[in-house]
């Protein structure tokens, strides 16, 4: 029975991964071992009604080396501290990682099997043992557009993102709700329809700019606001989140660097969960919109084309509607007035599912199915 070590399983992504694995019965036939960086010896979670053993030390290379597979959602610093020493001592197990640290390494592959299942198969055959989930917005964009990429119909894309608070972490989600609460508390006396609207407006504006307004994690108000910068600064003016779009897409699809330019602005908005993005796509040819829709719809089993109609858009194409679902809706599909090769699209998806946890649990399932790890 394969021994599968889990690290960082209580954080935001790790918790979603655990829940998905329980829902899908993924633990059956495996021997899970739970690791911790801070609570060694404390009992691990109950899985399938069975209590698990006390947690092992996530920095103990001997304990890690006894695993056939390690699945980590602990973050990039952990990966950097542990992966290389573990490989250095000859560990040849499968490393499945949510963090970005190893995404561009020569002997790793970014996994998104509905889109690059063939590349995963080839990587397994060639002996690659490190598999990494992609950036959330990149994975969601590719889930939405895989049908067009498959036909080589995309010349370039400019994605403008609307990323939810949960992409920044659990503390940021709490801060967003605290900000909403502070705005309401300050405006409570101005909500009567008979009161002067400018008083309400002034109250909200003053609350947002007050020193006491909770902004420790975002560094600025997110509620009642948008923040047009995500992650660190890169040379050339991009944010790191923006830089990932083209680089990771090429890596996932096996494209030459620069073959399909992808660049736009990444923006944090006050949604709790699910990232959205507005895409401007230059097509390699002027394909009719109904053909575009059917190619997109046929891209994989999860993409859903939402007709470009007001009501259905408002009901189906929002972060609130997409949260907790594996479907990846894409809509607002229409040719822009710039010409028949310019396509507009808006897509949204749960970044904690396809954007993070789902490709990892599916990679583990691929290892099982292919007989590369044993199940009882
Ligand atoms: N970088 C993403 C965000 C998290 O900040 O929303 C998911 O990769």
Coordinates of C-alpha atoms and ligand atoms in Angstrom, one line a residue:
X1 CA 0.0 0.0 0.0
X2 CA 1.5 3.3 -1.1
X3 CA 2.6 5.6 1.7
X4 CA 1.5 9.1 0.9
X5 CA 2.7 12.0 3.1
X6 CA 0.6 15.1 3.4
X7 CA 2.2 18.4 4.4
X8 CA 0.4 21.7 4.8
X9 CA -3.0 20.0 4.8
X10 CA -4.7 22.4 7.2
X11 CA -4.2 25.7 5.2
X12 CA -6.6 27.1 2.7
X13 CA -5.5 24.9 -0.3
X14 CA -4.7 21.9 1.9
X15 CA -8.1 22.0 3.6
X16 CA -9.9 22.1 0.2
X17 CA -7.6 19.2 -1.0
X18 CA -8.5 17.1 2.1
X19 CA -12.2 17.7 1.6
X20 CA -12.1 16.8 -2.1
X21 CA -10.1 13.6 -1.4
X22 CA -12.6 12.6 1.2
X23 CA -15.5 13.4 -1.1
X24 CA -14.0 11.3 -3.9
X25 CA -12.9 8.4 -1.8
X26 CA -9.3 9.1 -2.8
X27 CA -7.8 7.8 0.5
X28 CA -9.1 4.2 -0.1
X29 CA -6.2 1.8 -0.5
X30 CA -3.6 4.3 0.4
X31 CA -1.7 4.7 3.7
X32 CA -1.7 8.4 4.5
X33 CA 0.8 9.9 6.8
X34 CA 0.2 13.4 8.0
X35 CA 3.1 15.8 8.7
X36 CA 3.3 19.0 10.5
X37 CA 5.8 21.9 10.9
X38 CA 4.4 22.9 14.3
X39 CA 2.3 20.2 15.9
X40 CA 4.4 17.1 15.7
X41 CA 3.0 14.2 17.8
X42 CA -0.6 15.6 17.8
X43 CA -3.1 13.2 16.2
X44 CA -3.7 13.7 12.5
X45 CA -7.2 14.0 10.9
X46 CA -9.7 11.3 10.9
X47 CA -9.9 9.9 7.4
X48 CA -12.8 7.6 6.4
X49 CA -13.8 7.1 10.0
X50 CA -10.3 6.0 11.0
X51 CA -8.1 8.0 13.3
X52 CA -4.7 8.7 11.9
X53 CA -1.4 8.3 13.7
X54 CA 0.3 11.2 15.5
X55 CA 1.8 13.7 13.0
X56 CA 5.4 13.4 11.9
X57 CA 7.9 16.2 11.7
X58 CA 7.7 17.8 8.2
X59 CA 11.4 18.6 8.3
X60 CA 12.5 15.1 9.2
X61 CA 14.1 13.9 6.0
X62 CA 14.2 10.2 7.2
X63 CA 10.4 10.3 7.8
X64 CA 9.8 12.0 4.5
X65 CA 12.1 9.6 2.6
X66 CA 9.9 6.7 3.8
X67 CA 7.0 8.0 1.6
X68 CA 6.2 6.8 -1.9
X69 CA 4.5 10.2 -2.6
X70 CA 4.6 13.5 -0.8
X71 CA 1.8 16.0 -1.4
X72 CA 2.5 19.5 -0.1
X73 CA 0.4 22.6 0.2
X74 CA 2.8 24.1 2.8
X75 CA 4.2 26.8 0.5
X76 CA 7.3 27.8 -1.4
X77 CA 9.6 28.3 1.5
X78 CA 9.0 24.8 2.8
X79 CA 9.5 23.3 -0.7
X80 CA 12.8 25.2 -1.1
X81 CA 14.0 24.0 2.3
X82 CA 13.1 20.3 1.9
X83 CA 12.8 19.2 -1.7
X84 CA 16.4 19.5 -2.8
X85 CA 18.0 17.9 0.4
X86 CA 15.4 15.0 0.1
X87 CA 16.3 14.4 -3.6
X88 CA 20.0 14.8 -2.7
X89 CA 19.8 11.8 -0.4
X90 CA 18.4 9.7 -3.2
X91 CA 14.7 9.9 -2.6
X92 CA 13.0 8.9 -5.8
X93 CA 9.3 9.2 -4.8
X94 CA 6.7 11.4 -6.4
X95 CA 6.6 15.0 -5.1
X96 CA 3.2 16.7 -5.8
X97 CA 3.3 20.4 -4.9
X98 CA 0.9 23.4 -4.8
X99 CA 3.6 26.0 -4.5
X100 CA 5.3 27.8 -7.4
X101 CA 8.9 27.2 -6.3
X102 CA 9.5 24.2 -8.7
X103 CA 7.2 25.1 -11.5
X104 CA 9.9 26.1 -13.9
X105 CA 12.5 23.5 -13.0
X106 CA 13.7 21.3 -15.9
X107 CA 12.8 18.0 -14.2
X108 CA 9.2 19.1 -13.1
X109 CA 5.9 19.5 -14.9
X110 CA 3.0 21.8 -14.2
X111 CA -0.1 19.6 -14.0
X112 CA -3.6 20.3 -15.3
X113 CA -4.6 17.0 -16.7
X114 CA -7.7 17.9 -18.7
X115 CA -5.4 20.3 -20.6
X116 CA -2.0 18.5 -20.6
X117 CA -2.8 14.9 -19.7
X118 CA -0.7 13.7 -22.7
X119 CA 2.3 15.7 -21.4
X120 CA 1.8 14.2 -17.9
X121 CA 1.8 10.7 -19.4
X122 CA 5.0 11.4 -21.3
X123 CA 6.6 12.9 -18.3
X124 CA 5.8 9.9 -16.2
X125 CA 7.2 7.6 -18.9
X126 CA 10.4 9.6 -19.0
X127 CA 10.9 9.3 -15.2
X128 CA 9.8 12.8 -14.1
X129 CA 8.9 12.6 -10.4
X130 CA 8.0 16.2 -9.5
X131 CA 4.6 17.5 -10.4
X132 CA 3.4 21.0 -9.5
X133 CA 0.0 22.7 -9.6
X134 CA -0.1 25.9 -11.8
X135 CA -1.0 29.4 -10.8
X136 CA -4.7 29.7 -10.2
X137 CA -5.6 32.3 -12.8
X138 CA -3.4 30.5 -15.4
X139 CA -5.0 27.1 -14.8
X140 CA -8.5 28.5 -14.9
X141 CA -7.8 30.4 -18.1
X142 CA -6.5 27.2 -19.7
X143 CA -9.5 25.2 -18.5
X144 CA -11.8 27.8 -20.2
X145 CA -9.8 28.1 -23.4
X146 CA -8.3 24.6 -24.0
X147 CA -10.6 24.0 -27.0
X148 CA -9.1 27.1 -28.8
X149 CA -5.5 26.3 -27.8
X150 CA -6.0 22.7 -29.1
X151 CA -6.8 24.1 -32.6
X152 CA -3.9 26.6 -32.4
X153 CA -6.5 29.4 -32.9
X154 CA -4.9 31.8 -30.3
X155 CA -2.3 34.3 -31.5
X156 CA -2.2 36.3 -28.2
X157 CA -4.3 37.0 -25.1
X158 CA -4.6 40.0 -22.8
X159 CA -6.2 38.8 -19.6
X160 CA -7.5 41.4 -17.1
X161 CA -8.1 39.6 -13.8
X162 CA -10.6 40.1 -11.0
X163 CA -9.1 38.0 -8.2
X164 CA -10.9 37.1 -5.0
X165 CA -9.6 37.8 -1.5
X166 CA -9.1 34.1 -0.7
X167 CA -6.3 33.9 -3.3
X168 CA -4.3 36.0 -0.9
X169 CA -5.0 33.6 2.1
X170 CA -7.2 32.9 5.0
X171 CA -6.2 36.0 7.0
X172 CA -7.1 38.2 4.0
X173 CA -10.6 36.7 3.8
X174 CA -11.2 37.6 7.4
X175 CA -9.8 41.1 6.8
X176 CA -12.2 41.6 3.8
X177 CA -15.2 40.7 6.0
X178 CA -13.9 42.9 8.8
X179 CA -13.6 45.8 6.3
X180 CA -17.2 45.2 5.1
X181 CA -18.3 45.3 8.7
X182 CA -16.4 48.5 9.5
X183 CA -18.0 50.2 6.4
X184 CA -21.5 49.1 7.5
X185 CA -20.9 50.1 11.1
X186 CA -19.8 53.6 10.0
X187 CA -22.7 54.1 7.6
X188 CA -25.5 52.6 9.7
X189 CA -27.2 55.9 10.4
X190 CA -27.2 56.9 6.8
X191 CA -29.0 54.0 5.2
X192 CA -32.6 55.3 5.6
X193 CA -33.8 56.1 2.0
X194 CA -34.9 59.5 3.4
X195 CA -31.4 60.4 4.5
X196 CA -29.0 62.5 2.3
X197 CA -27.1 60.3 -0.1
X198 CA -24.0 62.5 0.1
X199 CA -23.8 61.8 3.9
X200 CA -23.7 58.0 3.1
X201 CA -21.0 58.6 0.5
X202 CA -19.0 60.8 2.8
X203 CA -19.3 58.3 5.7
X204 CA -18.0 55.4 3.6
X205 CA -15.2 57.4 2.1
X206 CA -14.1 58.6 5.6
X207 CA -14.2 55.0 7.0
X208 CA -12.1 53.7 4.1
X209 CA -9.4 56.3 4.7
X210 CA -9.5 56.2 8.6
X211 CA -6.3 55.0 10.4
X212 CA -8.3 52.5 12.3
X213 CA -9.7 50.8 9.2
X214 CA -8.5 47.1 9.1
X215 CA -5.9 46.9 6.3
X216 CA -3.0 45.0 7.9
X217 CA -3.0 42.1 5.3
X218 CA -4.1 43.9 2.1
X219 CA -2.2 47.1 2.9
X220 CA -5.3 49.1 1.6
X221 CA -9.1 48.9 1.7
X222 CA -10.3 46.1 -0.6
X223 CA -14.0 46.4 0.4
X224 CA -15.5 49.2 -1.6
X225 CA -12.3 49.4 -3.6
X226 CA -10.1 47.5 -6.1
X227 CA -6.4 46.8 -5.8
X228 CA -4.5 46.7 -9.2
X229 CA -1.4 44.9 -7.9
X230 CA -0.9 41.3 -6.9
X231 CA 2.4 39.8 -5.7
X232 CA 5.8 41.3 -6.0
X233 CA 7.3 43.7 -8.6
X234 CA 9.1 42.2 -11.6
X235 CA 11.6 44.1 -13.8
X236 CA 9.8 45.8 -16.7
X237 CA 6.7 46.8 -14.7
X238 CA 4.8 43.6 -14.5
X239 CA 3.6 42.2 -11.2
X240 CA 4.7 38.6 -10.6
X241 CA 1.1 37.4 -11.0
X242 CA 1.1 39.0 -14.4
X243 CA 4.5 37.5 -15.4
X244 CA 3.2 34.0 -14.7
X245 CA 0.5 34.0 -17.3
X246 CA 2.7 33.6 -20.4
X247 CA 5.5 31.7 -18.8
X248 CA 3.3 29.1 -17.1
X249 CA 1.0 28.7 -20.1
X250 CA 4.0 27.9 -22.3
X251 CA 5.2 25.4 -19.7
X252 CA 1.8 23.7 -19.3
X253 CA 1.1 23.4 -23.0
X254 CA 4.7 22.8 -24.1
X255 CA 4.9 25.9 -26.3
X256 CA 8.1 27.7 -27.2
X257 CA 8.8 30.8 -25.0
X258 CA 7.0 33.8 -26.6
X259 CA 5.0 31.6 -29.1
X260 CA 1.7 32.9 -27.6
X261 CA 2.2 36.3 -25.9
X262 CA -0.1 36.5 -22.8
X263 CA -0.1 39.7 -20.8
X264 CA -2.5 41.9 -18.9
X265 CA -3.2 43.4 -15.5
X266 CA -4.0 41.4 -12.4
X267 CA -6.4 43.1 -9.9
X268 CA -7.7 42.1 -6.5
X269 CA -11.4 42.6 -6.0
X270 CA -13.7 42.2 -3.0
X271 CA -15.0 38.7 -4.0
X272 CA -14.5 36.1 -1.3
X273 CA -13.8 33.1 -3.5
X274 CA -13.4 32.4 -7.3
X275 CA -11.2 34.4 -9.6
X276 CA -12.7 36.0 -12.8
X277 CA -10.9 37.3 -15.8
X278 CA -11.9 39.3 -18.8
X279 CA -9.9 38.1 -21.9
X280 CA -9.1 40.0 -25.1
X281 CA -8.0 37.3 -27.6
X282 CA -6.5 37.8 -31.0
X283 CA -7.4 34.8 -33.1
X284 CA -5.1 33.4 -35.8
X285 CA -8.1 33.5 -38.2
X286 CA -11.6 35.0 -38.3
X287 CA -13.6 32.0 -37.1
X288 CA -17.4 32.5 -36.7
X289 CA -18.6 32.9 -33.2
X290 CA -20.8 29.8 -33.2
X291 CA -17.8 27.7 -34.2
X292 CA -15.7 29.4 -31.4
X293 CA -18.4 28.5 -28.9
X294 CA -18.6 24.9 -29.9
X295 CA -14.8 24.5 -29.9
X296 CA -14.6 26.1 -26.4
X297 CA -17.5 23.9 -25.1
X298 CA -15.7 20.8 -26.4
X299 CA -12.4 21.6 -24.7
X300 CA -12.9 19.4 -21.7
X301 CA -15.6 18.1 -19.4
X302 CA -15.8 21.1 -17.1
X303 CA -15.9 24.2 -19.3
X304 CA -19.4 25.6 -19.7
X305 CA -20.3 28.2 -22.3
X306 CA -22.8 30.8 -21.0
X307 CA -24.8 32.4 -23.8
X308 CA -24.0 36.1 -24.2
X309 CA -27.3 37.2 -22.6
X310 CA -27.9 39.5 -19.7
X311 CA -29.9 37.3 -17.3
X312 CA -27.9 34.1 -17.8
X313 CA -24.6 36.1 -17.5
X314 CA -25.7 37.6 -14.2
X315 CA -26.9 34.3 -12.8
X316 CA -24.1 32.0 -14.0
X317 CA -21.0 34.0 -14.8
X318 CA -20.0 35.4 -11.4
X319 CA -17.7 34.4 -8.6
X320 CA -20.6 33.8 -6.2
X321 CA -22.2 31.4 -8.7
X322 CA -18.9 29.6 -9.5
X323 CA -17.7 29.1 -5.9
X324 CA -17.5 25.5 -4.7
X325 CA -18.1 24.2 -8.2
X326 CA -15.8 22.4 -10.6
X327 CA -17.5 23.9 -13.6
X328 CA -15.6 26.6 -15.3
X329 CA -18.1 29.0 -17.0
X330 CA -17.0 31.2 -19.9
X331 CA -19.3 33.8 -21.5
X332 CA -19.6 37.3 -22.9
X333 CA -18.2 35.7 -26.0
X334 CA -18.4 38.2 -28.9
X335 CA -16.3 39.7 -31.6
X336 CA -14.9 43.1 -30.6
X337 CA -15.4 46.1 -32.9
X338 CA -11.7 46.0 -33.8
X339 CA -12.4 43.1 -36.2
X340 CA -13.3 39.5 -36.7
X341 CA -10.0 38.2 -35.2
X342 CA -10.6 40.0 -31.9
X343 CA -12.6 37.9 -29.4
X344 CA -13.9 39.0 -26.0
X345 CA -14.6 36.5 -23.2
X346 CA -15.2 36.5 -19.5
X347 CA -14.5 33.5 -17.4
X348 CA -14.7 32.6 -13.8
X349 CA -13.8 29.6 -11.7
X350 CA -13.1 28.4 -8.2
X351 CA -9.4 29.1 -7.8
X352 CA -9.2 26.7 -4.8
X353 CA -10.5 23.8 -6.9
X354 CA -9.2 23.8 -10.5
X355 CA -6.8 26.6 -9.6
X356 CA -5.1 24.7 -6.7
X357 CA -6.4 21.5 -5.1
X358 CA -8.0 19.6 -8.0
X359 CA -5.0 19.1 -10.3
X360 CA -3.0 17.8 -7.3
X361 CA -5.6 15.2 -6.2
X362 CA -6.0 14.2 -9.8
X363 CA -2.2 13.7 -10.2
X364 CA -2.3 11.3 -7.3
X365 CA -5.2 9.5 -9.0
X366 CA -3.2 9.3 -12.2
X367 CA -0.3 7.7 -10.2
X368 CA -2.8 5.1 -8.8
X369 CA -4.5 4.4 -12.1
X370 CA -1.2 3.9 -14.0
X371 CA 0.0 1.4 -11.3
X372 CA 3.0 3.6 -10.5
X373 CA 2.0 3.5 -6.8
X374 CA 0.4 0.5 -5.2
X375 CA -3.1 0.5 -3.7
X376 CA -4.5 -2.3 -1.6
Ligands
LIG1 N1 -1.7 34.2 -6.7 C1 -3.0 33.9 -6.5 C2 -3.7 35.1 -5.9 C3 -3.2 32.7 -5.6 O1 -3.0 35.9 -5.3 O2 -4.9 35.2 -6.0 C4 -3.5 31.5 -6.4 O3 -2.4 31.0 -7.1

